[in-house]
PDB file of C-alpha atoms in Angstrom:
ATOM      1  CA  MET Q   1       0.000   0.000   0.000  1.00 43.00           C
ATOM      2  CA  ALA Q   2       1.222   3.466  -0.851  1.00 46.00           C
ATOM      3  CA  GLU Q   3      -0.137   6.797   0.258  1.00 52.00           C
ATOM      4  CA  THR Q   4      -0.092  10.174  -1.390  1.00 48.00           C
ATOM      5  CA  TYR Q   5      -0.808  13.672  -0.195  1.00 42.00           C
ATOM      6  CA  GLU Q   6      -0.693  15.633  -3.385  1.00 43.00           C
ATOM      7  CA  THR Q   7      -0.131  19.342  -3.731  1.00 41.00           C
ATOM      8  CA  ILE Q   8      -1.841  20.679  -6.816  1.00 36.00           C
ATOM      9  CA  GLY Q   9      -1.636  24.086  -8.438  1.00 37.00           C
ATOM     10  CA  GLY Q  10      -0.296  25.923 -11.399  1.00 34.00           C
ATOM     11  CA  TYR Q  11       3.027  27.596 -11.017  1.00 32.00           C
ATOM     12  CA  VAL Q  12       4.036  30.604 -13.008  1.00 34.00           C
ATOM     13  CA  TYR Q  13       7.158  32.513 -12.103  1.00 33.00           C
ATOM     14  CA  CYS Q  14       8.583  35.005 -14.548  1.00 32.00           C
ATOM     15  CA  ALA Q  15      12.265  35.042 -13.685  1.00 33.00           C
ATOM     16  CA  GLY Q  16      12.739  38.446 -15.235  1.00 32.00           C
ATOM     17  CA  ASN Q  17       9.698  39.939 -13.592  1.00 35.00           C
ATOM     18  CA  PRO Q  18       8.967  38.232 -10.269  1.00 37.00           C
ATOM     19  CA  VAL Q  19       5.826  39.250  -8.443  1.00 39.00           C
ATOM     20  CA  LYS Q  20       6.606  41.208  -5.299  1.00 38.00           C
ATOM     21  CA  PHE Q  21       5.475  39.410  -2.175  1.00 39.00           C
ATOM     22  CA  VAL Q  22       2.738  41.217  -0.276  1.00 39.00           C
ATOM     23  CA  ASP Q  23       1.912  39.792   3.142  1.00 38.00           C
ATOM     24  CA  PRO Q  24      -1.845  39.132   3.029  1.00 42.00           C
ATOM     25  CA  ASN Q  25      -4.166  39.841   5.920  1.00 46.00           C
ATOM     26  CA  GLY Q  26      -4.738  36.309   7.176  1.00 47.00           C
ATOM     27  CA  GLU Q  27      -5.404  35.175  10.739  1.00 53.00           C
ATOM     28  CA  LYS Q  28      -8.566  33.330   9.783  1.00 71.00           C
ATOM     29  CA  ILE Q  29     -10.037  30.326   8.028  1.00 92.00           C
ATOM     30  CA  THR Q  30     -12.307  31.351   5.178  1.00 92.00           C
ATOM     31  CA  ASP Q  31     -15.177  29.873   3.196  1.00 90.00           C
ATOM     32  CA  PRO Q  32     -14.878  29.339  -0.597  1.00 91.00           C
ATOM     33  CA  LYS Q  33     -15.764  33.007  -1.157  1.00 92.00           C
ATOM     34  CA  ASN Q  34     -13.011  34.244   1.189  1.00 90.00           C
ATOM     35  CA  ARG Q  35     -15.466  35.217   3.919  1.00 93.00           C
ATOM     36  CA  ILE Q  36     -14.260  34.681   7.486  1.00 94.00           C
ATOM     37  CA  ALA Q  37     -15.545  31.326   8.752  1.00 96.00           C
ATOM     38  CA  VAL Q  38     -13.422  30.720  11.864  1.00 96.00           C
ATOM     39  CA  TYR Q  39     -11.373  33.016  14.062  1.00 94.00           C
ATOM     40  CA  ILE Q  40      -9.949  33.266  17.565  1.00 93.00           C
ATOM     41  CA  ASN Q  41     -11.505  35.962  19.762  1.00 92.00           C
ATOM     42  CA  LYS Q  42      -9.713  38.092  22.354  1.00 92.00           C
ATOM     43  CA  GLN Q  43     -10.453  35.498  25.022  1.00 94.00           C
ATOM     44  CA  GLY Q  44      -8.666  32.838  22.960  1.00 92.00           C
ATOM     45  CA  LYS Q  45     -11.822  30.926  22.026  1.00 94.00           C
ATOM     46  CA  ILE Q  46     -12.404  29.366  18.605  1.00 95.00           C
ATOM     47  CA  ILE Q  47     -15.401  31.122  17.051  1.00 95.00           C
ATOM     48  CA  PHE Q  48     -17.491  30.064  14.038  1.00 96.00           C
ATOM     49  CA  THR Q  49     -19.168  32.740  11.940  1.00 96.00           C
ATOM     50  CA  LYS Q  50     -22.314  32.283   9.859  1.00 97.00           C
ATOM     51  CA  TYR Q  51     -20.049  31.493   6.905  1.00 96.00           C
ATOM     52  CA  ALA Q  52     -18.598  28.364   8.485  1.00 97.00           C
ATOM     53  CA  THR Q  53     -19.684  25.426   6.330  1.00 97.00           C
ATOM     54  CA  LYS Q  54     -20.572  21.977   7.685  1.00 98.00           C
ATOM     55  CA  ASP Q  55     -17.214  20.721   6.431  1.00 98.00           C
ATOM     56  CA  ILE Q  56     -15.285  23.499   8.152  1.00 98.00           C
ATOM     57  CA  LYS Q  57     -17.122  22.936  11.436  1.00 98.00           C
ATOM     58  CA  ARG Q  58     -16.502  19.216  11.228  1.00 98.00           C
ATOM     59  CA  ILE Q  59     -12.778  19.616  10.562  1.00 98.00           C
ATOM     60  CA  VAL Q  60     -12.327  22.250  13.264  1.00 98.00           C
ATOM     61  CA  ASN Q  61     -14.234  20.227  15.863  1.00 98.00           C
ATOM     62  CA  VAL Q  62     -12.154  17.083  15.317  1.00 98.00           C
ATOM     63  CA  LEU Q  63      -8.901  19.042  15.350  1.00 98.00           C
ATOM     64  CA  MET Q  64      -9.832  20.373  18.779  1.00 98.00           C
ATOM     65  CA  LEU Q  65     -10.011  16.834  20.182  1.00 97.00           C
ATOM     66  CA  THR Q  66      -6.228  16.448  20.472  1.00 98.00           C
ATOM     67  CA  LYS Q  67      -3.415  18.673  21.691  1.00 98.00           C
ATOM     68  CA  GLU Q  68      -1.537  18.445  18.394  1.00 99.00           C
ATOM     69  CA  GLY Q  69      -4.734  18.945  16.428  1.00 99.00           C
ATOM     70  CA  MET Q  70      -5.445  22.129  18.361  1.00 98.00           C
ATOM     71  CA  LYS Q  71      -1.933  23.370  17.612  1.00 98.00           C
ATOM     72  CA  SER Q  72      -2.511  22.718  13.921  1.00 98.00           C
ATOM     73  CA  LEU Q  73      -5.853  24.500  14.013  1.00 98.00           C
ATOM     74  CA  LYS Q  74      -4.343  27.579  15.639  1.00 97.00           C
ATOM     75  CA  ARG Q  75      -1.540  27.568  13.065  1.00 97.00           C
ATOM     76  CA  ALA Q  76      -4.148  27.630  10.315  1.00 97.00           C
ATOM     77  CA  ILE Q  77      -6.158  30.421  11.917  1.00 96.00           C
ATOM     78  CA  ASN Q  78      -3.117  32.526  12.832  1.00 95.00           C
ATOM     79  CA  SER Q  79      -1.406  32.028   9.487  1.00 95.00           C
ATOM     80  CA  LYS Q  80      -1.083  35.042   7.214  1.00 93.00           C
ATOM     81  CA  ILE Q  81      -2.089  32.630   4.451  1.00 96.00           C
ATOM     82  CA  ARG Q  82      -5.844  32.360   3.885  1.00 95.00           C
ATOM     83  CA  VAL Q  83      -6.878  28.751   4.462  1.00 97.00           C
ATOM     84  CA  LYS Q  84      -9.902  27.058   2.919  1.00 97.00           C
ATOM     85  CA  MET Q  85     -11.043  23.572   3.930  1.00 97.00           C
ATOM     86  CA  LYS Q  86     -13.516  21.041   2.598  1.00 98.00           C
ATOM     87  CA  ILE Q  87     -14.336  17.334   2.825  1.00 98.00           C
ATOM     88  CA  SER Q  88     -14.985  15.309  -0.322  1.00 98.00           C
ATOM     89  CA  SER Q  89     -16.876  12.019  -0.491  1.00 98.00           C
ATOM     90  CA  GLU Q  90     -14.642  11.036  -3.401  1.00 98.00           C
ATOM     91  CA  THR Q  91     -12.469   7.950  -3.162  1.00 98.00           C
ATOM     92  CA  LYS Q  92      -8.999   8.452  -4.651  1.00 96.00           C
ATOM     93  CA  ILE Q  93      -7.289   5.076  -4.848  1.00 95.00           C
ATOM     94  CA  THR Q  94      -5.088   4.136  -7.785  1.00 94.00           C
ATOM     95  CA  LYS Q  95      -3.402   0.891  -8.742  1.00 92.00           C
ATOM     96  CA  VAL Q  96       0.379   0.873  -8.450  1.00 89.00           C
ATOM     97  CA  GLU Q  97       2.996  -1.824  -8.602  1.00 89.00           C
ATOM     98  CA  GLY Q  98       2.580  -3.964  -5.517  1.00 86.00           C
ATOM     99  CA  GLY Q  99      -0.830  -2.673  -4.456  1.00 88.00           C
ATOM    100  CA  ASN Q 100      -2.847   0.522  -4.202  1.00 91.00           C
ATOM    101  CA  SER Q 101      -2.004   4.180  -3.678  1.00 93.00           C
ATOM    102  CA  TYR Q 102      -4.341   6.033  -1.309  1.00 96.00           C
ATOM    103  CA  THR Q 103      -4.807   9.786  -1.552  1.00 96.00           C
ATOM    104  CA  TYR Q 104      -6.223  10.969   1.771  1.00 98.00           C
ATOM    105  CA  GLY Q 105      -5.862  14.699   1.205  1.00 98.00           C
ATOM    106  CA  GLU Q 106      -4.664  17.363  -1.180  1.00 97.00           C
ATOM    107  CA  THR Q 107      -3.613  20.965  -0.760  1.00 97.00           C
ATOM    108  CA  VAL Q 108      -3.566  23.612  -3.440  1.00 96.00           C
ATOM    109  CA  GLN Q 109      -0.674  25.933  -2.629  1.00 96.00           C
ATOM    110  CA  GLY Q 110      -2.050  29.123  -4.157  1.00 95.00           C
ATOM    111  CA  ASN Q 111      -5.007  29.278  -6.538  1.00 94.00           C
ATOM    112  CA  PHE Q 112      -5.929  28.845 -10.201  1.00 93.00           C
ATOM    113  CA  ASN Q 113      -6.207  32.553 -11.040  1.00 93.00           C
ATOM    114  CA  SER Q 114      -3.579  33.466 -13.635  1.00 92.00           C
ATOM    115  CA  LYS Q 115      -4.257  37.186 -13.098  1.00 93.00           C
ATOM    116  CA  ASP Q 116      -3.203  36.698  -9.469  1.00 93.00           C
ATOM    117  CA  ASN Q 117      -0.067  34.772 -10.509  1.00 92.00           C
ATOM    118  CA  TYR Q 118      -1.848  31.706  -9.146  1.00 93.00           C
ATOM    119  CA  GLY Q 119      -1.698  33.110  -5.616  1.00 94.00           C
ATOM    120  CA  ARG Q 120       2.073  32.727  -5.555  1.00 94.00           C
ATOM    121  CA  ARG Q 121       4.615  35.384  -4.661  1.00 94.00           C
ATOM    122  CA  VAL Q 122       8.351  35.996  -4.472  1.00 92.00           C
ATOM    123  CA  SER Q 123       9.782  38.174  -1.687  1.00 90.00           C
ATOM    124  CA  LYS Q 124      12.637  40.627  -2.094  1.00 89.00           C
ATOM    125  CA  ASN Q 125      15.032  38.085  -0.593  1.00 90.00           C
ATOM    126  CA  GLY Q 126      13.946  35.414  -3.068  1.00 92.00           C
ATOM    127  CA  THR Q 127      11.674  33.436  -0.761  1.00 95.00           C
ATOM    128  CA  PHE Q 128       8.654  31.853  -2.425  1.00 95.00           C
ATOM    129  CA  GLY Q 129       5.254  32.123  -0.767  1.00 96.00           C
ATOM    130  CA  ILE Q 130       1.505  31.918  -1.293  1.00 96.00           C
ATOM    131  CA  THR Q 131      -1.462  34.101  -0.399  1.00 95.00           C
ATOM    132  CA  GLU Q 132      -3.937  31.272   0.074  1.00 96.00           C
ATOM    133  CA  SER Q 133      -4.274  27.497   0.251  1.00 97.00           C
ATOM    134  CA  SER Q 134      -7.178  25.117  -0.255  1.00 97.00           C
ATOM    135  CA  ILE Q 135      -7.325  21.822   1.616  1.00 97.00           C
ATOM    136  CA  THR Q 136      -9.456  18.871   0.509  1.00 97.00           C
ATOM    137  CA  ILE Q 137      -9.844  15.738   2.635  1.00 98.00           C
ATOM    138  CA  TYR Q 138     -11.124  12.609   0.897  1.00 98.00           C
ATOM    139  CA  GLU Q 139     -13.543  10.892   3.242  1.00 98.00           C
ATOM    140  CA  GLY Q 140     -14.230   8.251   0.609  1.00 98.00           C
ATOM    141  CA  THR Q 141     -10.591   7.193   0.662  1.00 97.00           C
ATOM    142  CA  LEU Q 142     -10.562   7.071   4.464  1.00 98.00           C
ATOM    143  CA  LYS Q 143     -13.665   4.869   4.531  1.00 98.00           C
ATOM    144  CA  GLU Q 144     -12.251   2.443   1.983  1.00 97.00           C
ATOM    145  CA  ASP Q 145      -8.881   2.329   3.728  1.00 96.00           C
ATOM    146  CA  ALA Q 146     -10.616   1.582   7.040  1.00 97.00           C
ATOM    147  CA  LYS Q 147     -11.904  -1.664   5.507  1.00 96.00           C
ATOM    148  CA  THR Q 148      -8.396  -2.948   4.820  1.00 94.00           C
ATOM    149  CA  GLU Q 149      -6.390  -5.223   7.095  1.00 92.00           C
ATOM    150  CA  ASN Q 150      -3.935  -2.535   8.177  1.00 93.00           C
ATOM    151  CA  PRO Q 151      -5.393   0.936   7.603  1.00 95.00           C
ATOM    152  CA  LYS Q 152      -3.299   4.062   7.941  1.00 96.00           C
ATOM    153  CA  HIS Q 153      -5.523   5.420  10.734  1.00 98.00           C
ATOM    154  CA  LYS Q 154      -6.149   2.148  12.551  1.00 97.00           C
ATOM    155  CA  GLY Q 155      -8.027   2.569  15.823  1.00 96.00           C
ATOM    156  CA  LEU Q 156      -9.470   5.958  14.863  1.00 98.00           C
ATOM    157  CA  THR Q 157     -13.002   6.913  13.911  1.00 98.00           C
ATOM    158  CA  ILE Q 158     -13.489   8.418  10.459  1.00 98.00           C
ATOM    159  CA  ASP Q 159     -13.817  11.865  12.033  1.00 98.00           C
ATOM    160  CA  GLN Q 160     -10.584  11.389  13.965  1.00 98.00           C
ATOM    161  CA  ALA Q 161      -8.885  10.297  10.751  1.00 98.00           C
ATOM    162  CA  ILE Q 162     -10.165  13.461   9.093  1.00 99.00           C
ATOM    163  CA  GLY Q 163      -8.530  15.450  11.894  1.00 98.00           C
ATOM    164  CA  ALA Q 164      -5.217  13.658  11.380  1.00 98.00           C
ATOM    165  CA  VAL Q 165      -5.255  14.311   7.640  1.00 98.00           C
ATOM    166  CA  ALA Q 166      -6.242  17.938   8.267  1.00 98.00           C
ATOM    167  CA  GLY Q 167      -3.206  18.382  10.510  1.00 98.00           C
ATOM    168  CA  HIS Q 168      -1.042  16.921   7.744  1.00 98.00           C
ATOM    169  CA  GLU Q 169      -2.479  19.198   5.076  1.00 98.00           C
ATOM    170  CA  ILE Q 170      -2.263  22.317   7.240  1.00 98.00           C
ATOM    171  CA  VAL Q 171       1.521  21.942   7.105  1.00 98.00           C
ATOM    172  CA  HIS Q 172       1.389  21.970   3.300  1.00 97.00           C
ATOM    173  CA  GLY Q 173      -0.943  24.951   3.375  1.00 97.00           C
ATOM    174  CA  THR Q 174       0.609  27.201   6.027  1.00 98.00           C
ATOM    175  CA  ASN Q 175       4.217  26.278   6.861  1.00 98.00           C
ATOM    176  CA  ARG Q 176       6.209  28.970   5.099  1.00 97.00           C
ATOM    177  CA  LYS Q 177       9.532  27.150   5.216  1.00 97.00           C
ATOM    178  CA  GLU Q 178       7.994  24.023   3.714  1.00 98.00           C
ATOM    179  CA  ILE Q 179       6.076  26.014   1.101  1.00 97.00           C
ATOM    180  CA  ASN Q 180       9.231  27.861   0.061  1.00 97.00           C
ATOM    181  CA  LYS Q 181      11.057  24.550  -0.395  1.00 96.00           C
ATOM    182  CA  ASP Q 182       8.117  23.040  -2.297  1.00 96.00           C
ATOM    183  CA  LEU Q 183       7.772  25.928  -4.739  1.00 95.00           C
ATOM    184  CA  ARG Q 184      11.512  26.325  -5.192  1.00 94.00           C
ATOM    185  CA  TYR Q 185      11.751  22.647  -6.126  1.00 94.00           C
ATOM    186  CA  GLU Q 186       8.833  22.992  -8.567  1.00 92.00           C
ATOM    187  CA  LEU Q 187      10.449  25.950 -10.272  1.00 90.00           C
ATOM    188  CA  LYS Q 188      13.863  24.334 -10.512  1.00 92.00           C
ATOM    189  CA  ASN Q 189      12.479  21.035 -11.796  1.00 92.00           C
ATOM    190  CA  LYS Q 190       9.613  22.429 -13.886  1.00 86.00           C
ATOM    191  CA  GLY Q 191       7.051  20.732 -11.699  1.00 85.00           C
ATOM    192  CA  GLY Q 192       7.223  17.535  -9.733  1.00 86.00           C
ATOM    193  CA  THR Q 193       7.197  16.776  -6.042  1.00 89.00           C
ATOM    194  CA  ARG Q 194      10.023  17.473  -3.617  1.00 93.00           C
ATOM    195  CA  PRO Q 195      11.359  14.068  -2.430  1.00 94.00           C
ATOM    196  CA  ASN Q 196      11.021  14.737   1.316  1.00 95.00           C
ATOM    197  CA  LYS Q 197       8.036  17.080   1.271  1.00 95.00           C
ATOM    198  CA  GLU Q 198       5.898  14.670   3.316  1.00 96.00           C
ATOM    199  CA  THR Q 199       8.348  14.388   6.232  1.00 97.00           C
ATOM    200  CA  ALA Q 200       7.117  17.366   8.275  1.00 98.00           C
ATOM    201  CA  PRO Q 201       3.396  16.812   7.522  1.00 97.00           C
ATOM    202  CA  ASN Q 202       3.640  13.104   8.383  1.00 97.00           C
ATOM    203  CA  LYS Q 203       5.229  13.983  11.724  1.00 98.00           C
ATOM    204  CA  ILE Q 204       2.222  16.113  12.677  1.00 98.00           C
ATOM    205  CA  GLU Q 205      -0.268  13.565  11.381  1.00 98.00           C
ATOM    206  CA  ASN Q 206       1.353  10.747  13.327  1.00 98.00           C
ATOM    207  CA  LYS Q 207       1.195  12.787  16.537  1.00 99.00           C
ATOM    208  CA  ILE Q 208      -2.528  13.352  16.045  1.00 99.00           C
ATOM    209  CA  ILE Q 209      -3.049   9.649  15.307  1.00 98.00           C
ATOM    210  CA  GLU Q 210      -1.164   8.688  18.471  1.00 98.00           C
ATOM    211  CA  GLN Q 211      -3.054  11.179  20.637  1.00 98.00           C
ATOM    212  CA  SER Q 212      -6.383  10.060  19.152  1.00 98.00           C
ATOM    213  CA  ARG Q 213      -5.607   6.436  20.006  1.00 98.00           C
ATOM    214  CA  GLU Q 214      -4.676   7.428  23.549  1.00 97.00           C
ATOM    215  CA  LEU Q 215      -7.948   9.329  23.857  1.00 96.00           C
ATOM    216  CA  ASN Q 216      -9.902   6.304  22.651  1.00 94.00           C
ATOM    217  CA  ASN Q 217      -8.106   4.044  25.140  1.00 91.00           C
ATOM    218  CA  GLU Q 218      -9.042   6.391  27.987  1.00 85.00           C
ATOM    219  CA  ILE Q 219     -12.697   6.196  26.996  1.00 78.00           C
ATOM    220  CA  LYS Q 220     -12.746   2.377  27.011  1.00 65.00           C
TER     221      LYS Q 220
END
């Protein structure tokens, strides 16, 4: 069994005319129309607005179940990068040599608007960045994987698995150091995936999985 966490998005960088990086006004999770859906109030509480979709509420609520999930959630809300989240019922499993490849989540680093340079920027010091990211979690894949003999998120409910994948994808969507390395690799190699790009996200996901299992053991 293989697993993939793809990062999708066009990349356009004009070497002779790089787009100046402008730090966007983030510190929130937004709905598909960029309206504030989740924020942290002055008392430090997570607040939903009327624009919070069912998917956003579901993801946020499961992230709050674990210590590491809460850290990931706060990173997403406090990030200067606008973060969008949704859950898809789609199952993304492909045949590969030796078994199947499971895609649990994907993150678009930037957007698909060519007039906005695909939501990608270059700072004065040459650092690559994005203004927004869109996270999709494939519940269909998680449900199918749960039926296998040794699922990735063994011992977790589907909602808990969604939280673990969300923590993974938040790294792809908000960690500036990782994003810079991802985009720099894409530019240098004309696309493709950085060999070790899943290392940091997997570390966060595994912590959430471990803490979720501990929580379930306490309930028993």
